[in-house]
Coordinates of C-alpha atoms in Angstrom, one line a residue:
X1 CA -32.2 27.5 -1.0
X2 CA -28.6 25.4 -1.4
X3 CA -25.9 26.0 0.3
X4 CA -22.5 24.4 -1.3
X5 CA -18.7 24.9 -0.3
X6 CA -16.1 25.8 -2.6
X7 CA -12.7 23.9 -2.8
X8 CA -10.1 25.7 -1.0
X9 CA -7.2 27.1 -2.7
X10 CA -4.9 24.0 -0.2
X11 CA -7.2 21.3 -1.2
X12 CA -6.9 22.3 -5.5
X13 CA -2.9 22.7 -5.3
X14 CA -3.0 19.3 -3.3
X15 CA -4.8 18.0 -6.5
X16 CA -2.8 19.4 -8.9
X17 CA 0.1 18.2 -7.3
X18 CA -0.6 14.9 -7.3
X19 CA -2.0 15.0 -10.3
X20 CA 1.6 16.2 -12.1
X21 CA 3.5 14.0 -9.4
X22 CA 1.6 11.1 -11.3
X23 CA 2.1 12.5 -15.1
X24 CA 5.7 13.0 -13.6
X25 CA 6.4 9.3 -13.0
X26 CA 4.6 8.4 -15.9
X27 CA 7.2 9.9 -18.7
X28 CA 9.9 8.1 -16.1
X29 CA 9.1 4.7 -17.2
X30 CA 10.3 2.9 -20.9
X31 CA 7.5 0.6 -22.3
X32 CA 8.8 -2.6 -24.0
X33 CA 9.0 -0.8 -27.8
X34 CA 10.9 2.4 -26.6
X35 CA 13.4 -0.4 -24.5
X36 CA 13.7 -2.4 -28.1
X37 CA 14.4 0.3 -29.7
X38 CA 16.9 1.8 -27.6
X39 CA 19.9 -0.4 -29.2
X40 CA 20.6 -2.4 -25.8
X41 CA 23.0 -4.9 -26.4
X42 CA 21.8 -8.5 -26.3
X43 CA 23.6 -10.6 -23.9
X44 CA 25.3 -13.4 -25.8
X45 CA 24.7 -15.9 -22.5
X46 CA 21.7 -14.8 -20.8
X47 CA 20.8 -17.9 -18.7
X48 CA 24.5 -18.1 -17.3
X49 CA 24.4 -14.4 -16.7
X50 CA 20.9 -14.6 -14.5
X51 CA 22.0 -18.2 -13.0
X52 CA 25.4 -16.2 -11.8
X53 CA 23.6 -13.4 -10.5
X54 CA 20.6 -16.1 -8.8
X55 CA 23.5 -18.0 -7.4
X56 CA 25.7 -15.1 -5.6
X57 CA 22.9 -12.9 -4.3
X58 CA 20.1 -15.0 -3.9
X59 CA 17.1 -12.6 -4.7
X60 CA 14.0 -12.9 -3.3
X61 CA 11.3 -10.9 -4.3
X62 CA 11.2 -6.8 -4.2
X63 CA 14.9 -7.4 -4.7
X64 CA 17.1 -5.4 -7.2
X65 CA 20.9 -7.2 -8.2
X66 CA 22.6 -4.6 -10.4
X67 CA 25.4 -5.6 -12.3
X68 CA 28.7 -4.4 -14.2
X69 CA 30.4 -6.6 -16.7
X70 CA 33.4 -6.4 -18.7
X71 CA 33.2 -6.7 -22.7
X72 CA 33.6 -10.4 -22.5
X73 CA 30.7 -10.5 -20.6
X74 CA 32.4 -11.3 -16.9
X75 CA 31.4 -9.9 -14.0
X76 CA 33.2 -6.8 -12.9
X77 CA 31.1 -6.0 -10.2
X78 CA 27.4 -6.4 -8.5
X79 CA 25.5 -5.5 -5.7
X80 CA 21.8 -6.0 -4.7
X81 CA 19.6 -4.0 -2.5
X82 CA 15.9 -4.6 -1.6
X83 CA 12.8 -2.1 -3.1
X84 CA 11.4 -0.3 -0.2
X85 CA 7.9 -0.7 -0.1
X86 CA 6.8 2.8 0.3
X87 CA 8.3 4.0 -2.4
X88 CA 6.6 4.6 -5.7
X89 CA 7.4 2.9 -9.1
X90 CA 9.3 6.1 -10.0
X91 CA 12.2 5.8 -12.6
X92 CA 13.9 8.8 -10.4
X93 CA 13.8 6.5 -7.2
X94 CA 15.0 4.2 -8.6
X95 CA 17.6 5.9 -10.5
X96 CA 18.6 6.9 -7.5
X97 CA 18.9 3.8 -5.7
X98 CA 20.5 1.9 -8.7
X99 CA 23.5 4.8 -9.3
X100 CA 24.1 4.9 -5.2
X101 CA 25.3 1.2 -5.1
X102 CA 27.2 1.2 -8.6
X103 CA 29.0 4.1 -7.0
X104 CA 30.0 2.1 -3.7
X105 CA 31.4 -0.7 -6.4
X106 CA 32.7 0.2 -9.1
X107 CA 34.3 3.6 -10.4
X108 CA 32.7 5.8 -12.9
X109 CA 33.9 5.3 -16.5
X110 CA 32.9 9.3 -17.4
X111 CA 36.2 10.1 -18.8
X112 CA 36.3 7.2 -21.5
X113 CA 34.6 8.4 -24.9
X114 CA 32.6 5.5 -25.4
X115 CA 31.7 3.0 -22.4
X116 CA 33.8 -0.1 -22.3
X117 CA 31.6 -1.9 -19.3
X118 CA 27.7 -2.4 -19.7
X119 CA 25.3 -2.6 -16.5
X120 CA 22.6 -5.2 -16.5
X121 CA 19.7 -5.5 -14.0
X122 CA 17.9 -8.3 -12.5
X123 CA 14.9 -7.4 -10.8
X124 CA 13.3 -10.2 -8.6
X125 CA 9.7 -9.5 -8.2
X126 CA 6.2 -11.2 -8.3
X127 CA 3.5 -12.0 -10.6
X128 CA 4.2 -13.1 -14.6
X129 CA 6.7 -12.1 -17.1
X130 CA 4.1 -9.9 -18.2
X131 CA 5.5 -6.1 -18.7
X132 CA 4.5 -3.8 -15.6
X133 CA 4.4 -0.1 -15.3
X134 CA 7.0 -0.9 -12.4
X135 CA 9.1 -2.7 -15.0
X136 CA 8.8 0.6 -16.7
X137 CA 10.4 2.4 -14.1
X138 CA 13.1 0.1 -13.6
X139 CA 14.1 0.5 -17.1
X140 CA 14.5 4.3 -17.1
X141 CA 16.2 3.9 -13.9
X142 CA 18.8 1.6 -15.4
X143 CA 19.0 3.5 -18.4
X144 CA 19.5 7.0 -16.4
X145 CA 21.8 5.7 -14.2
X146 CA 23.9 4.1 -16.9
X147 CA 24.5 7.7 -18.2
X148 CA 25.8 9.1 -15.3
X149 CA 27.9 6.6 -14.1
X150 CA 29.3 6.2 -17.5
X151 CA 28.4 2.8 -18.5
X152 CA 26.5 1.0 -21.3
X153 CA 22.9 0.3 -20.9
X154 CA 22.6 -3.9 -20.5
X155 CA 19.9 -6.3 -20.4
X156 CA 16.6 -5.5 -17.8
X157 CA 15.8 -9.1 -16.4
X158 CA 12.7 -10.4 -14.5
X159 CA 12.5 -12.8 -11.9
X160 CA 9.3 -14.5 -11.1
X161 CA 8.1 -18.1 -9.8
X162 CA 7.5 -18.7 -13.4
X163 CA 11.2 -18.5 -14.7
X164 CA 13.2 -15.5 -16.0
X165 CA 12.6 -12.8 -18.9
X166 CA 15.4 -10.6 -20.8
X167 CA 12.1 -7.5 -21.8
X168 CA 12.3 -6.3 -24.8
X169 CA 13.9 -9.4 -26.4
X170 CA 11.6 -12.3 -25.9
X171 CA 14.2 -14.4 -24.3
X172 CA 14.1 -16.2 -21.0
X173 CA 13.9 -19.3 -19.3
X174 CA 11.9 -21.8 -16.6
X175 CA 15.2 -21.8 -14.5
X176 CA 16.4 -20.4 -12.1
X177 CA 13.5 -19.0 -10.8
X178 CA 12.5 -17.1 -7.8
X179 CA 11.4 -20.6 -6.0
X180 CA 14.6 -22.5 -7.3
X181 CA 17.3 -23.3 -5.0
X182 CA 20.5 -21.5 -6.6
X183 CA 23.0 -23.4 -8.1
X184 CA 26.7 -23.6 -6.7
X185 CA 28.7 -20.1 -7.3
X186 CA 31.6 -22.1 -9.0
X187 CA 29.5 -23.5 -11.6
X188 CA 28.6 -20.4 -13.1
X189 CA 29.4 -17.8 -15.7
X190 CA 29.9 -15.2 -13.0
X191 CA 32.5 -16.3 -11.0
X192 CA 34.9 -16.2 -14.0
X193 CA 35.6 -12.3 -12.8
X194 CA 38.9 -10.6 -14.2
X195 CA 41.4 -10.2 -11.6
X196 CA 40.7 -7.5 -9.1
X197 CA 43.9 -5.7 -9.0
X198 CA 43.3 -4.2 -12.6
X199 CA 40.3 -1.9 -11.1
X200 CA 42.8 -0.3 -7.9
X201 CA 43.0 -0.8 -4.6
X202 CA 40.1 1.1 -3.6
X203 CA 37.8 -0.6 -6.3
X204 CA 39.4 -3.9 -5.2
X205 CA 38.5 -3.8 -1.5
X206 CA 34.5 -2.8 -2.5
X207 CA 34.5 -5.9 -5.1
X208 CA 35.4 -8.0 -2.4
X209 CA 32.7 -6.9 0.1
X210 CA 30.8 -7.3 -3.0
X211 CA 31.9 -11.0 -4.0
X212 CA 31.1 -12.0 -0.1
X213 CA 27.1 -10.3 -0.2

């Protein structure tokens, strides 16, 4: 004679759960193609974008710089904010994360037609410039949060000991890298911001606790 236990009702909802919890944060991530596709407008100076952004926030890795930039490609805005280790590569966490700091600088630009600004995002992480499911997520984050804060979907950047990495474009660069000392502020691309009294006073005073991070 056998004896055997059933699974309880608990322990087969717990499955299921995490079963669509992982299909869930799988349709939140953009694989390279989809990203390619997507019409995301190439940056016209890539490596004085990233050495701007390497130079002013100084990621290391697990660290997320987020920013806004004007249609001449100066920097309206940024702000950078490190990944929390227990949460999961989820494009909705991420999302999340990515939309609550462009809030805190910069306002929204949901009553224009078209978006006049575009949001780019440089992700400091480890390993190679290889495409990661993580990457994935950070992608449909950007792209997500770029809807609702009324901006133009920019460039998704890697940064790794190896060197930099535009995905979805091919283009990128030995320097700077996660193990390279930045370069001065005032030699690059970034600092040439557009004055700050054109965005108001409340938008001015968050740029400049911004510009001093």
């Amino acid at each position: 004679m056998t004896f055997g236990f059933a699974p309880s009702s608990a322990t087969s909802i717990s499955a299921s759960s995490g079963s669509a919890d992982s299909v869930n944060r799988l349709a939140r991530m953009l694989e390279p193609a989809e990203w390619a596709s997507a019409g995301i407008p190439l940056l016209r100076s890539p490596r004085e974008v990233v050495s701007g952004l390497h130079s002013r926030h100084r990621p290391t890795p697990a660290t997320a710089v987020v920013a806004v930039l004007d249609h001449e490609e100066r920097l309206t805005a940024s702000a950078s904010f490190v990944r929390r280790a227990t949460v999961a590569a989820d494009g909705w966490e991420f999302r999340n994360a990515l939309l609550a700091h462009l809030r805190r600088v910069v306002p929204h630009d949901l009553r224009r037609r078209t978006p006049v600004r575009t949001a780019v995002l440089l992700y400091c992480r480890d390993g190679d410039e290889r495409w990661t499911e993580e990457d994935g997520a950070w992608m449909w984050g950007l792209r997500d949060a770029c809807t609702l804060h009324g901006l133009r979907c920019g460039a998704y950047i890697t940064l790794t000991g190896g060197g930099w990495q535009v995905l979805g474009e091919g283009r990128g660069g030995r320097r700077p890298s996660s193990l390279s000392e930045p370069a001065p502020l005032a030699d690059t691309v970034a600092e040439q911001q557009p004055a700050l009294t054109r965005t108001g006073g409340g938008a001015a005073a968050a740029l400049r606790r911004t510009a001093a991070r």
